[in-house]
Amino acid sequence: MKTYECVCGARLFFDNTHCLACGHEVGWCPGCARISALESLAEGGYSCLHEDCGAALLKCGNYADHDVCNRLVAIVDGRAEALCDCCRYNDVVPDLSIEGHRERWAALEAAKRRLFYTLDLLALPHGTADEGFDPPLSFSFMADALPDAGLWRSTAGSERVYTGHAGGHITINVKEADDVERERLRVDMNESHRTLIGHFRHEIGHYYWDLLVKGRDEDAFREIFGDPAAPSYGEALERYYEAGPPAGWPADFVSAYAAMHPWEDFAETFAFYLDIVAVLDTAHHLGFSGIDHDASLPRMLSAFQQVGLAANELNREMGLTDLVPEVVTPTIRDKLAHVHRLVHQASG
């Protein structure tokens, strides 16, 4: 992730809506693809103040109305889209009449924007149903519970919402944006990490299985990840929650959940690949690494391990969990190589 510069010279970050130094409103300008300071126009809207841009802009509806976004849309021939290039993928958003849902929605949108930044960095294809994209990508952020004295309780008679993917549609339960609830689930499920961006990267892995593997590259997938029909997904899921992962799973899988079924193995490996790309992009732009996402996989892994080693030790000094808990074994390296090949083929 890059950092940017305000007209006053102060550093701007990807999630900023204001410059803390000079007070300018800021946002993501689609004209110059950066976080830029904004100037209000007399006729309405804003002008990007970056010296090489000057685009006429309106705030995304979710920025202007709900303050859960920080992106703008271009005004072309006096017209502009209602939602930005990230928010237009939403099918269902949280019920804002429930206290705390706006803040949780904002956290979900912040993670989704980072996902799209990485997908665009890799030039991975994605699109909506309105664009005729097959399969179309969409999101629902829904709840099955109500906040009650800081805790969560099931709502009688309502359907439970499961975070998951089906046919290009990604659903995330808004309780994942509650830090206390998410940490409780992380501990209960014995996960090294459980984060919002991690959920997005995992579920988008299922989306890209449908887009890049299904009916196209399934023989190569089976050679690396195994046969998804033996056992079936339902059988594998039941076995996993009854018995847990097999002994010695870290030698072959990036996480315990990846050991459940080949589809989950692919999604977890894809998510880990996006982790690597995102960390290297940030480290590169901050001057910590000379290797970026466009290097060969061996060079990417070497740089990622160097950055990860430093970050892990810094986190341990502060009593935090490791940034990079995964150990890249030869089997995991082969799986990452398969994902690396798919990504580069898709980006053309």
Tab-separated table of N, CA and C in Angstrom, residues 96-260:
chain	number	residue	atom	x	y	z
A	96	LEU	N	-28.825	0.166	9.345
A	96	LEU	CA	-28.237	1.272	10.098
A	96	LEU	C	-29.117	1.759	11.236
A	97	SER	N	-30.313	1.187	11.383
A	97	SER	CA	-31.129	1.536	12.538
A	97	SER	C	-30.620	0.856	13.808
A	98	ILE	N	-29.727	-0.110	13.660
A	98	ILE	CA	-29.159	-0.820	14.805
A	98	ILE	C	-27.872	-0.125	15.236
A	99	GLU	N	-27.799	0.218	16.480
A	99	GLU	CA	-26.635	0.934	17.012
A	99	GLU	C	-25.358	0.134	16.778
A	100	GLY	N	-24.357	0.815	16.292
A	100	GLY	CA	-23.067	0.185	16.057
A	100	GLY	C	-22.880	-0.358	14.658
A	101	HIS	N	-23.959	-0.495	13.887
A	101	HIS	CA	-23.825	-1.071	12.548
A	101	HIS	C	-23.111	-0.147	11.570
A	102	ARG	N	-23.283	1.159	11.709
A	102	ARG	CA	-22.571	2.044	10.790
A	102	ARG	C	-21.069	1.910	10.973
A	103	GLU	N	-20.612	1.845	12.220
A	103	GLU	CA	-19.181	1.707	12.485
A	103	GLU	C	-18.662	0.359	11.965
A	104	ARG	N	-19.457	-0.687	12.129
A	104	ARG	CA	-19.029	-2.000	11.640
A	104	ARG	C	-19.017	-2.026	10.110
A	105	TRP	N	-20.002	-1.376	9.508
A	105	TRP	CA	-20.023	-1.289	8.047
A	105	TRP	C	-18.795	-0.526	7.543
A	106	ALA	N	-18.426	0.549	8.225
A	106	ALA	CA	-17.246	1.319	7.825
A	106	ALA	C	-15.993	0.452	7.865
A	107	ALA	N	-15.880	-0.382	8.895
A	107	ALA	CA	-14.718	-1.272	8.987
A	107	ALA	C	-14.714	-2.292	7.853
A	108	LEU	N	-15.884	-2.825	7.513
A	108	LEU	CA	-15.989	-3.767	6.396
A	108	LEU	C	-15.605	-3.097	5.081
A	109	GLU	N	-16.081	-1.885	4.865
A	109	GLU	CA	-15.750	-1.184	3.622
A	109	GLU	C	-14.262	-0.861	3.540
A	110	ALA	N	-13.658	-0.510	4.666
A	110	ALA	CA	-12.217	-0.224	4.653
A	110	ALA	C	-11.424	-1.455	4.238
A	111	ALA	N	-11.817	-2.624	4.753
A	111	ALA	CA	-11.137	-3.863	4.362
A	111	ALA	C	-11.400	-4.180	2.895
A	112	LYS	N	-12.622	-3.943	2.424
A	112	LYS	CA	-12.959	-4.235	1.022
A	112	LYS	C	-12.161	-3.339	0.083
A	113	ARG	N	-11.964	-2.083	0.441
A	113	ARG	CA	-11.174	-1.190	-0.409
A	113	ARG	C	-9.738	-1.700	-0.542
A	114	ARG	N	-9.197	-2.229	0.551
A	114	ARG	CA	-7.840	-2.786	0.476
A	114	ARG	C	-7.815	-4.033	-0.410
A	115	LEU	N	-8.867	-4.822	-0.341
A	115	LEU	CA	-8.945	-5.977	-1.233
A	115	LEU	C	-8.901	-5.525	-2.685
A	116	PHE	N	-9.742	-4.551	-3.046
A	116	PHE	CA	-9.794	-4.108	-4.437
A	116	PHE	C	-8.483	-3.459	-4.871
A	117	TYR	N	-7.814	-2.777	-3.959
A	117	TYR	CA	-6.506	-2.209	-4.291
A	117	TYR	C	-5.554	-3.316	-4.754
A	118	THR	N	-5.523	-4.439	-4.033
A	118	THR	CA	-4.624	-5.531	-4.374
A	118	THR	C	-5.059	-6.231	-5.651
A	119	LEU	N	-6.375	-6.452	-5.819
A	119	LEU	CA	-6.856	-7.067	-7.058
A	119	LEU	C	-6.479	-6.212	-8.270
A	120	ASP	N	-6.621	-4.891	-8.146
A	120	ASP	CA	-6.271	-4.003	-9.250
A	120	ASP	C	-4.766	-3.946	-9.452
A	121	LEU	N	-4.013	-4.025	-8.372
A	121	LEU	CA	-2.558	-4.056	-8.474
A	121	LEU	C	-2.113	-5.261	-9.305
A	122	LEU	N	-2.789	-6.393	-9.113
A	122	LEU	CA	-2.471	-7.612	-9.853
A	122	LEU	C	-3.188	-7.689	-11.196
A	123	ALA	N	-4.015	-6.701	-11.510
A	123	ALA	CA	-4.791	-6.668	-12.752
A	123	ALA	C	-5.686	-7.891	-12.894
A	124	LEU	N	-6.238	-8.357	-11.766
A	124	LEU	CA	-7.154	-9.492	-11.791
A	124	LEU	C	-8.542	-9.030	-12.236
A	125	PRO	N	-9.185	-9.783	-13.111
A	125	PRO	CA	-10.497	-9.366	-13.618
A	125	PRO	C	-11.587	-9.505	-12.567
A	126	HIS	N	-12.545	-8.593	-12.588
A	126	HIS	CA	-13.748	-8.671	-11.755
A	126	HIS	C	-14.750	-7.684	-12.310
A	127	GLY	N	-16.039	-7.958	-12.092
A	127	GLY	CA	-17.068	-7.078	-12.613
A	127	GLY	C	-18.412	-7.422	-12.025
A	128	THR	N	-19.391	-6.579	-12.298
A	128	THR	CA	-20.734	-6.740	-11.753
A	128	THR	C	-21.661	-7.394	-12.774
A	129	ALA	N	-22.854	-7.763	-12.294
A	129	ALA	CA	-23.866	-8.328	-13.190
A	129	ALA	C	-24.291	-7.290	-14.228
A	130	ASP	N	-24.392	-6.020	-13.843
A	130	ASP	CA	-24.792	-4.970	-14.776
A	130	ASP	C	-23.800	-4.828	-15.926
A	131	GLU	N	-22.559	-5.199	-15.686
A	131	GLU	CA	-21.532	-5.135	-16.726
A	131	GLU	C	-21.482	-6.418	-17.558
A	132	GLY	N	-22.333	-7.381	-17.218
A	132	GLY	CA	-22.336	-8.637	-17.953
A	132	GLY	C	-21.196	-9.555	-17.589
A	133	PHE	N	-20.582	-9.331	-16.422
A	133	PHE	CA	-19.437	-10.139	-16.027
A	133	PHE	C	-19.928	-11.487	-15.503
A	134	ASP	N	-19.231	-12.568	-15.881
A	134	ASP	CA	-19.640	-13.910	-15.484
A	134	ASP	C	-18.447	-14.678	-14.907
A	135	PRO	N	-18.498	-15.073	-13.623
A	135	PRO	CA	-19.570	-14.785	-12.676
A	135	PRO	C	-19.449	-13.362	-12.128
A	136	PRO	N	-20.567	-12.706	-11.886
A	136	PRO	CA	-20.505	-11.354	-11.327
A	136	PRO	C	-20.101	-11.403	-9.861
A	137	LEU	N	-19.359	-10.394	-9.458
A	137	LEU	CA	-18.926	-10.286	-8.063
A	137	LEU	C	-19.873	-9.368	-7.312
A	138	SER	N	-20.262	-9.761	-6.104
A	138	SER	CA	-21.126	-8.917	-5.281
A	138	SER	C	-20.916	-9.264	-3.813
A	139	PHE	N	-21.404	-8.368	-2.937
A	139	PHE	CA	-21.199	-8.518	-1.494
A	139	PHE	C	-22.492	-8.244	-0.746
A	140	SER	N	-22.694	-9.000	0.344
A	140	SER	CA	-23.742	-8.708	1.317
A	140	SER	C	-23.120	-8.674	2.701
A	141	PHE	N	-23.405	-7.624	3.443
A	141	PHE	CA	-22.958	-7.487	4.826
A	141	PHE	C	-24.207	-7.535	5.705
A	142	MET	N	-24.365	-8.635	6.433
A	142	MET	CA	-25.629	-8.908	7.121
A	142	MET	C	-25.372	-9.357	8.551
A	143	ALA	N	-26.421	-9.288	9.370
A	143	ALA	CA	-26.301	-9.656	10.781
A	143	ALA	C	-27.349	-10.687	11.153
A	144	ASP	N	-26.996	-11.552	12.093
A	144	ASP	CA	-27.975	-12.471	12.656
A	144	ASP	C	-28.152	-12.213	14.145
A	145	ALA	N	-27.643	-11.087	14.608
A	145	ALA	CA	-27.657	-10.821	16.041
A	145	ALA	C	-27.788	-9.337	16.296
A	146	LEU	N	-28.182	-9.010	17.511
A	146	LEU	CA	-28.310	-7.628	17.927
A	146	LEU	C	-27.340	-7.346	19.065
A	147	PRO	N	-26.743	-6.163	19.098
A	147	PRO	CA	-25.870	-5.825	20.219
A	147	PRO	C	-26.670	-5.680	21.500
A	148	ASP	N	-26.165	-6.242	22.561
A	148	ASP	CA	-26.874	-6.184	23.839
A	148	ASP	C	-25.831	-6.056	24.944
A	149	ALA	N	-25.689	-4.851	25.461
A	149	ALA	CA	-24.722	-4.573	26.534
A	149	ALA	C	-23.312	-4.988	26.119
A	150	GLY	N	-22.982	-4.736	24.843
A	150	GLY	CA	-21.647	-5.048	24.361
A	150	GLY	C	-21.463	-6.481	23.939
A	151	LEU	N	-22.484	-7.319	24.097
A	151	LEU	CA	-22.387	-8.714	23.706
A	151	LEU	C	-23.269	-8.954	22.485
A	152	TRP	N	-23.278	-10.189	22.008
A	152	TRP	CA	-24.098	-10.533	20.850
A	152	TRP	C	-25.036	-11.674	21.239
A	153	ARG	N	-26.278	-11.566	20.813
A	153	ARG	CA	-27.221	-12.630	21.082
A	153	ARG	C	-28.011	-12.926	19.815
A	154	SER	N	-28.414	-14.176	19.643
A	154	SER	CA	-29.194	-14.536	18.470
A	154	SER	C	-30.547	-13.852	18.510
A	155	THR	N	-31.038	-13.483	17.335
A	155	THR	CA	-32.349	-12.874	17.236
A	155	THR	C	-33.364	-13.976	16.974
A	156	ALA	N	-34.327	-14.132	17.858
A	156	ALA	CA	-35.296	-15.220	17.740
A	156	ALA	C	-36.024	-15.146	16.413
A	157	GLY	N	-36.100	-16.287	15.741
A	157	GLY	CA	-36.840	-16.385	14.494
A	157	GLY	C	-36.092	-15.903	13.278
A	158	SER	N	-34.876	-15.397	13.427
A	158	SER	CA	-34.131	-14.923	12.269
A	158	SER	C	-33.139	-15.971	11.802
A	159	GLU	N	-32.811	-15.903	10.533
A	159	GLU	CA	-31.878	-16.853	9.948
A	159	GLU	C	-30.451	-16.467	10.323
A	160	ARG	N	-29.652	-17.457	10.644
A	160	ARG	CA	-28.255	-17.182	10.969
A	160	ARG	C	-27.487	-16.890	9.688
A	161	VAL	N	-26.628	-15.884	9.731
A	161	VAL	CA	-25.847	-15.476	8.568
A	161	VAL	C	-24.468	-16.109	8.649
A	162	TYR	N	-24.089	-16.829	7.608
A	162	TYR	CA	-22.774	-17.450	7.553
A	162	TYR	C	-21.892	-16.694	6.569
A	163	THR	N	-20.688	-16.384	7.003
A	163	THR	CA	-19.713	-15.790	6.093
A	163	THR	C	-19.316	-16.844	5.075
A	164	GLY	N	-19.384	-16.482	3.793
A	164	GLY	CA	-19.062	-17.463	2.765
A	164	GLY	C	-19.217	-16.905	1.372
A	165	HIS	N	-19.077	-17.804	0.388
A	165	HIS	CA	-19.141	-17.447	-1.029
A	165	HIS	C	-20.032	-18.429	-1.767
A	166	ALA	N	-20.818	-17.924	-2.707
A	166	ALA	CA	-21.630	-18.789	-3.565
A	166	ALA	C	-21.871	-18.074	-4.883
A	167	GLY	N	-21.341	-18.644	-5.970
A	167	GLY	CA	-21.608	-18.120	-7.302
A	167	GLY	C	-21.205	-16.683	-7.517
A	168	GLY	N	-20.121	-16.243	-6.911
A	168	GLY	CA	-19.654	-14.867	-7.062
A	168	GLY	C	-20.152	-13.917	-5.993
A	169	HIS	N	-21.075	-14.390	-5.140
A	169	HIS	CA	-21.631	-13.533	-4.096
A	169	HIS	C	-20.960	-13.850	-2.759
A	170	ILE	N	-20.364	-12.841	-2.157
A	170	ILE	CA	-19.656	-12.981	-0.889
A	170	ILE	C	-20.496	-12.359	0.221
A	171	THR	N	-20.780	-13.164	1.240
A	171	THR	CA	-21.533	-12.703	2.409
A	171	THR	C	-20.613	-12.677	3.613
A	172	ILE	N	-20.638	-11.581	4.359
A	172	ILE	CA	-19.849	-11.486	5.589
A	172	ILE	C	-20.763	-11.019	6.710
A	173	ASN	N	-20.761	-11.777	7.799
A	173	ASN	CA	-21.546	-11.416	8.974
A	173	ASN	C	-20.904	-10.200	9.637
A	174	VAL	N	-21.717	-9.165	9.905
A	174	VAL	CA	-21.163	-7.921	10.433
A	174	VAL	C	-20.536	-8.091	11.815
A	175	LYS	N	-20.837	-9.189	12.518
A	175	LYS	CA	-20.210	-9.365	13.827
A	175	LYS	C	-18.707	-9.570	13.697
A	176	GLU	N	-18.238	-9.926	12.481
A	176	GLU	CA	-16.796	-10.041	12.257
A	176	GLU	C	-16.102	-8.692	12.385
A	177	ALA	N	-16.873	-7.599	12.287
A	177	ALA	CA	-16.311	-6.263	12.470
A	177	ALA	C	-16.317	-5.821	13.923
A	178	ASP	N	-16.813	-6.681	14.818
A	178	ASP	CA	-16.769	-6.421	16.253
A	178	ASP	C	-15.491	-7.054	16.797
A	179	ASP	N	-14.560	-6.234	17.278
A	179	ASP	CA	-13.242	-6.730	17.659
A	179	ASP	C	-13.308	-7.816	18.723
A	180	VAL	N	-14.169	-7.628	19.714
A	180	VAL	CA	-14.260	-8.598	20.808
A	180	VAL	C	-14.813	-9.925	20.304
A	181	GLU	N	-15.876	-9.861	19.509
A	181	GLU	CA	-16.484	-11.083	18.987
A	181	GLU	C	-15.523	-11.820	18.062
A	182	ARG	N	-14.825	-11.060	17.213
A	182	ARG	CA	-13.896	-11.691	16.261
A	182	ARG	C	-12.743	-12.360	17.000
A	183	GLU	N	-12.243	-11.743	18.064
A	183	GLU	CA	-11.163	-12.353	18.831
A	183	GLU	C	-11.651	-13.598	19.557
A	184	ARG	N	-12.893	-13.568	20.062
A	184	ARG	CA	-13.439	-14.756	20.706
A	184	ARG	C	-13.502	-15.918	19.721
A	185	LEU	N	-13.959	-15.636	18.505
A	185	LEU	CA	-14.036	-16.680	17.484
A	185	LEU	C	-12.645	-17.167	17.095
A	186	ARG	N	-11.677	-16.244	17.028
A	186	ARG	CA	-10.313	-16.637	16.676
A	186	ARG	C	-9.762	-17.633	17.693
A	187	VAL	N	-9.984	-17.351	18.978
A	187	VAL	CA	-9.499	-18.240	20.029
A	187	VAL	C	-10.272	-19.564	20.010
A	188	ASP	N	-11.604	-19.480	19.869
A	188	ASP	CA	-12.423	-20.691	19.856
A	188	ASP	C	-12.021	-21.624	18.724
A	189	MET	N	-11.659	-21.051	17.581
A	189	MET	CA	-11.349	-21.861	16.410
A	189	MET	C	-9.852	-22.097	16.244
A	190	ASN	N	-9.068	-21.669	17.252
A	190	ASN	CA	-7.622	-21.916	17.265
A	190	ASN	C	-6.944	-21.409	15.995
A	191	GLU	N	-7.269	-20.163	15.625
A	191	GLU	CA	-6.695	-19.551	14.431
A	191	GLU	C	-5.571	-18.594	14.838
A	192	SER	N	-4.496	-18.574	14.061
A	192	SER	CA	-3.412	-17.633	14.355
A	192	SER	C	-3.841	-16.207	14.055
A	193	HIS	N	-4.614	-16.021	12.987
A	193	HIS	CA	-5.157	-14.717	12.623
A	193	HIS	C	-6.643	-14.876	12.339
A	194	ARG	N	-7.413	-13.865	12.640
A	194	ARG	CA	-8.797	-13.756	12.161
A	194	ARG	C	-9.063	-12.269	12.004
A	195	THR	N	-9.070	-11.796	10.772
A	195	THR	CA	-9.189	-10.372	10.490
A	195	THR	C	-10.227	-10.155	9.402
A	196	LEU	N	-10.717	-8.921	9.303
A	196	LEU	CA	-11.656	-8.611	8.232
A	196	LEU	C	-11.006	-8.765	6.864
A	197	ILE	N	-9.804	-8.235	6.696
A	197	ILE	CA	-9.153	-8.354	5.392
A	197	ILE	C	-8.870	-9.816	5.081
A	198	GLY	N	-8.608	-10.620	6.107
A	198	GLY	CA	-8.406	-12.045	5.889
A	198	GLY	C	-9.652	-12.724	5.359
A	199	HIS	N	-10.837	-12.347	5.888
A	199	HIS	CA	-12.090	-12.898	5.374
A	199	HIS	C	-12.280	-12.537	3.902
A	200	PHE	N	-12.033	-11.287	3.567
A	200	PHE	CA	-12.202	-10.869	2.174
A	200	PHE	C	-11.243	-11.618	1.255
A	201	ARG	N	-10.004	-11.768	1.675
A	201	ARG	CA	-9.028	-12.449	0.812
A	201	ARG	C	-9.349	-13.928	0.663
A	202	HIS	N	-9.859	-14.553	1.724
A	202	HIS	CA	-10.242	-15.963	1.636
A	202	HIS	C	-11.437	-16.135	0.700
A	203	GLU	N	-12.490	-15.357	0.902
A	203	GLU	CA	-13.697	-15.534	0.092
A	203	GLU	C	-13.452	-15.173	-1.365
A	204	ILE	N	-12.588	-14.193	-1.622
A	204	ILE	CA	-12.287	-13.866	-3.021
A	204	ILE	C	-11.494	-14.999	-3.669
A	205	GLY	N	-10.808	-15.801	-2.846
A	205	GLY	CA	-10.143	-16.986	-3.383
A	205	GLY	C	-11.142	-17.962	-3.971
A	206	HIS	N	-12.283	-18.146	-3.295
A	206	HIS	CA	-13.345	-18.991	-3.851
A	206	HIS	C	-13.877	-18.396	-5.160
A	207	TYR	N	-14.024	-17.065	-5.192
A	207	TYR	CA	-14.493	-16.404	-6.413
A	207	TYR	C	-13.547	-16.688	-7.569
A	208	TYR	N	-12.235	-16.585	-7.322
A	208	TYR	CA	-11.288	-16.802	-8.418
A	208	TYR	C	-11.125	-18.276	-8.761
A	209	TRP	N	-11.509	-19.183	-7.843
A	209	TRP	CA	-11.579	-20.590	-8.243
A	209	TRP	C	-12.658	-20.746	-9.309
A	210	ASP	N	-13.812	-20.130	-9.065
A	210	ASP	CA	-14.889	-20.184	-10.057
A	210	ASP	C	-14.472	-19.533	-11.365
A	211	LEU	N	-13.743	-18.432	-11.292
A	211	LEU	CA	-13.404	-17.651	-12.476
A	211	LEU	C	-12.231	-18.240	-13.259
A	212	LEU	N	-11.229	-18.755	-12.558
A	212	LEU	CA	-9.992	-19.150	-13.215
A	212	LEU	C	-9.761	-20.659	-13.293
A	213	VAL	N	-10.450	-21.428	-12.454
A	213	VAL	CA	-10.191	-22.868	-12.381
A	213	VAL	C	-11.367	-23.696	-12.884
A	214	LYS	N	-12.540	-23.396	-12.417
A	214	LYS	CA	-13.727	-24.203	-12.720
A	214	LYS	C	-13.946	-24.317	-14.227
A	215	GLY	N	-13.938	-25.558	-14.719
A	215	GLY	CA	-14.149	-25.805	-16.136
A	215	GLY	C	-13.001	-25.378	-17.025
A	216	ARG	N	-11.885	-24.945	-16.430
A	216	ARG	CA	-10.760	-24.452	-17.209
A	216	ARG	C	-9.449	-25.147	-16.864
A	217	ASP	N	-9.175	-25.278	-15.573
A	217	ASP	CA	-7.860	-25.738	-15.140
A	217	ASP	C	-7.992	-26.756	-14.014
A	218	GLU	N	-9.060	-27.560	-14.049
A	218	GLU	CA	-9.356	-28.427	-12.918
A	218	GLU	C	-8.391	-29.602	-12.789
A	219	ASP	N	-7.847	-30.096	-13.900
A	219	ASP	CA	-6.897	-31.210	-13.812
A	219	ASP	C	-5.624	-30.777	-13.086
A	220	ALA	N	-5.118	-29.593	-13.437
A	220	ALA	CA	-3.919	-29.081	-12.763
A	220	ALA	C	-4.216	-28.802	-11.300
A	221	PHE	N	-5.418	-28.306	-11.014
A	221	PHE	CA	-5.818	-28.059	-9.629
A	221	PHE	C	-5.796	-29.355	-8.821
A	222	ARG	N	-6.368	-30.437	-9.370
A	222	ARG	CA	-6.420	-31.706	-8.644
A	222	ARG	C	-5.024	-32.252	-8.365
A	223	GLU	N	-4.101	-32.051	-9.285
A	223	GLU	CA	-2.732	-32.542	-9.084
A	223	GLU	C	-2.068	-31.878	-7.884
A	224	ILE	N	-2.388	-30.613	-7.646
A	224	ILE	CA	-1.741	-29.847	-6.575
A	224	ILE	C	-2.533	-29.912	-5.271
A	225	PHE	N	-3.847	-29.761	-5.361
A	225	PHE	CA	-4.673	-29.612	-4.157
A	225	PHE	C	-5.482	-30.859	-3.802
A	226	GLY	N	-5.632	-31.784	-4.731
A	226	GLY	CA	-6.417	-32.985	-4.468
A	226	GLY	C	-7.771	-32.953	-5.143
A	227	ASP	N	-8.506	-34.059	-5.051
A	227	ASP	CA	-9.789	-34.219	-5.706
A	227	ASP	C	-10.909	-33.672	-4.815
A	228	PRO	N	-11.627	-32.624	-5.245
A	228	PRO	CA	-12.685	-32.056	-4.393
A	228	PRO	C	-13.906	-32.959	-4.263
A	229	ALA	N	-13.961	-34.027	-5.059
A	229	ALA	CA	-15.113	-34.930	-4.978
A	229	ALA	C	-14.868	-36.101	-4.039
A	230	ALA	N	-13.664	-36.253	-3.533
A	230	ALA	CA	-13.348	-37.412	-2.687
A	230	ALA	C	-12.498	-36.978	-1.499
A	231	PRO	N	-13.123	-36.705	-0.344
A	231	PRO	CA	-14.564	-36.784	-0.083
A	231	PRO	C	-15.307	-35.550	-0.575
A	232	SER	N	-16.626	-35.604	-0.518
A	232	SER	CA	-17.421	-34.441	-0.877
A	232	SER	C	-17.183	-33.325	0.129
A	233	TYR	N	-17.583	-32.112	-0.250
A	233	TYR	CA	-17.384	-30.978	0.648
A	233	TYR	C	-18.129	-31.182	1.960
A	234	GLY	N	-19.383	-31.661	1.880
A	234	GLY	CA	-20.163	-31.872	3.096
A	234	GLY	C	-19.529	-32.889	4.023
A	235	GLU	N	-19.031	-33.981	3.452
A	235	GLU	CA	-18.368	-35.004	4.262
A	235	GLU	C	-17.098	-34.465	4.895
A	236	ALA	N	-16.333	-33.697	4.117
A	236	ALA	CA	-15.082	-33.130	4.626
A	236	ALA	C	-15.349	-32.141	5.749
A	237	LEU	N	-16.405	-31.328	5.591
A	237	LEU	CA	-16.745	-30.334	6.606
A	237	LEU	C	-17.130	-31.017	7.922
A	238	GLU	N	-17.953	-32.046	7.829
A	238	GLU	CA	-18.380	-32.756	9.031
A	238	GLU	C	-17.194	-33.417	9.726
A	239	ARG	N	-16.325	-34.013	8.941
A	239	ARG	CA	-15.150	-34.669	9.519
A	239	ARG	C	-14.229	-33.662	10.194
A	240	TYR	N	-14.054	-32.489	9.564
A	240	TYR	CA	-13.159	-31.474	10.123
A	240	TYR	C	-13.658	-30.993	11.483
A	241	TYR	N	-14.960	-30.712	11.589
A	241	TYR	CA	-15.471	-30.189	12.853
A	241	TYR	C	-15.635	-31.270	13.915
A	242	GLU	N	-15.614	-32.518	13.509
A	242	GLU	CA	-15.636	-33.605	14.487
A	242	GLU	C	-14.232	-33.952	14.986
A	243	ALA	N	-13.261	-33.995	14.057
A	243	ALA	CA	-11.927	-34.507	14.391
A	243	ALA	C	-10.824	-33.469	14.292
A	244	GLY	N	-11.091	-32.321	13.643
A	244	GLY	CA	-10.048	-31.328	13.467
A	244	GLY	C	-9.111	-31.687	12.324
A	245	PRO	N	-8.065	-30.906	12.125
A	245	PRO	CA	-7.129	-31.168	11.026
A	245	PRO	C	-6.266	-32.394	11.321
A	246	PRO	N	-5.704	-32.997	10.292
A	246	PRO	CA	-4.848	-34.159	10.519
A	246	PRO	C	-3.559	-33.771	11.226
A	247	ALA	N	-2.968	-34.730	11.906
A	247	ALA	CA	-1.672	-34.487	12.556
A	247	ALA	C	-0.640	-34.112	11.501
A	248	GLY	N	0.205	-33.167	11.826
A	248	GLY	CA	1.266	-32.761	10.898
A	248	GLY	C	0.800	-31.879	9.762
A	249	TRP	N	-0.381	-31.280	9.893
A	249	TRP	CA	-0.921	-30.469	8.797
A	249	TRP	C	-0.028	-29.295	8.392
A	250	PRO	N	0.767	-28.668	9.295
A	250	PRO	CA	1.567	-27.510	8.856
A	250	PRO	C	2.570	-27.821	7.748
A	251	ALA	N	2.888	-29.105	7.544
A	251	ALA	CA	3.834	-29.440	6.473
A	251	ALA	C	3.212	-29.260	5.093
A	252	ASP	N	1.878	-29.318	5.015
A	252	ASP	CA	1.224	-29.321	3.707
A	252	ASP	C	0.214	-28.200	3.502
A	253	PHE	N	-0.158	-27.482	4.560
A	253	PHE	CA	-1.239	-26.510	4.456
A	253	PHE	C	-0.862	-25.206	5.161
A	254	VAL	N	-1.367	-24.077	4.621
A	254	VAL	CA	-1.053	-22.776	5.216
A	254	VAL	C	-1.835	-22.533	6.496
A	255	SER	N	-2.897	-23.302	6.725
A	255	SER	CA	-3.692	-23.175	7.944
A	255	SER	C	-4.374	-24.501	8.218
A	256	ALA	N	-4.873	-24.643	9.434
A	256	ALA	CA	-5.616	-25.858	9.763
A	256	ALA	C	-6.861	-25.976	8.907
A	257	TYR	N	-7.546	-24.861	8.670
A	257	TYR	CA	-8.774	-24.893	7.877
A	257	TYR	C	-8.511	-25.309	6.437
A	258	ALA	N	-7.328	-24.982	5.925
A	258	ALA	CA	-6.981	-25.390	4.566
A	258	ALA	C	-6.959	-26.902	4.417
A	259	ALA	N	-6.722	-27.612	5.519
A	259	ALA	CA	-6.664	-29.071	5.474
A	259	ALA	C	-8.048	-29.701	5.378
A	260	MET	N	-9.097	-28.896	5.494
A	260	MET	CA	-10.454	-29.438	5.516
A	260	MET	C	-10.867	-30.023	4.176
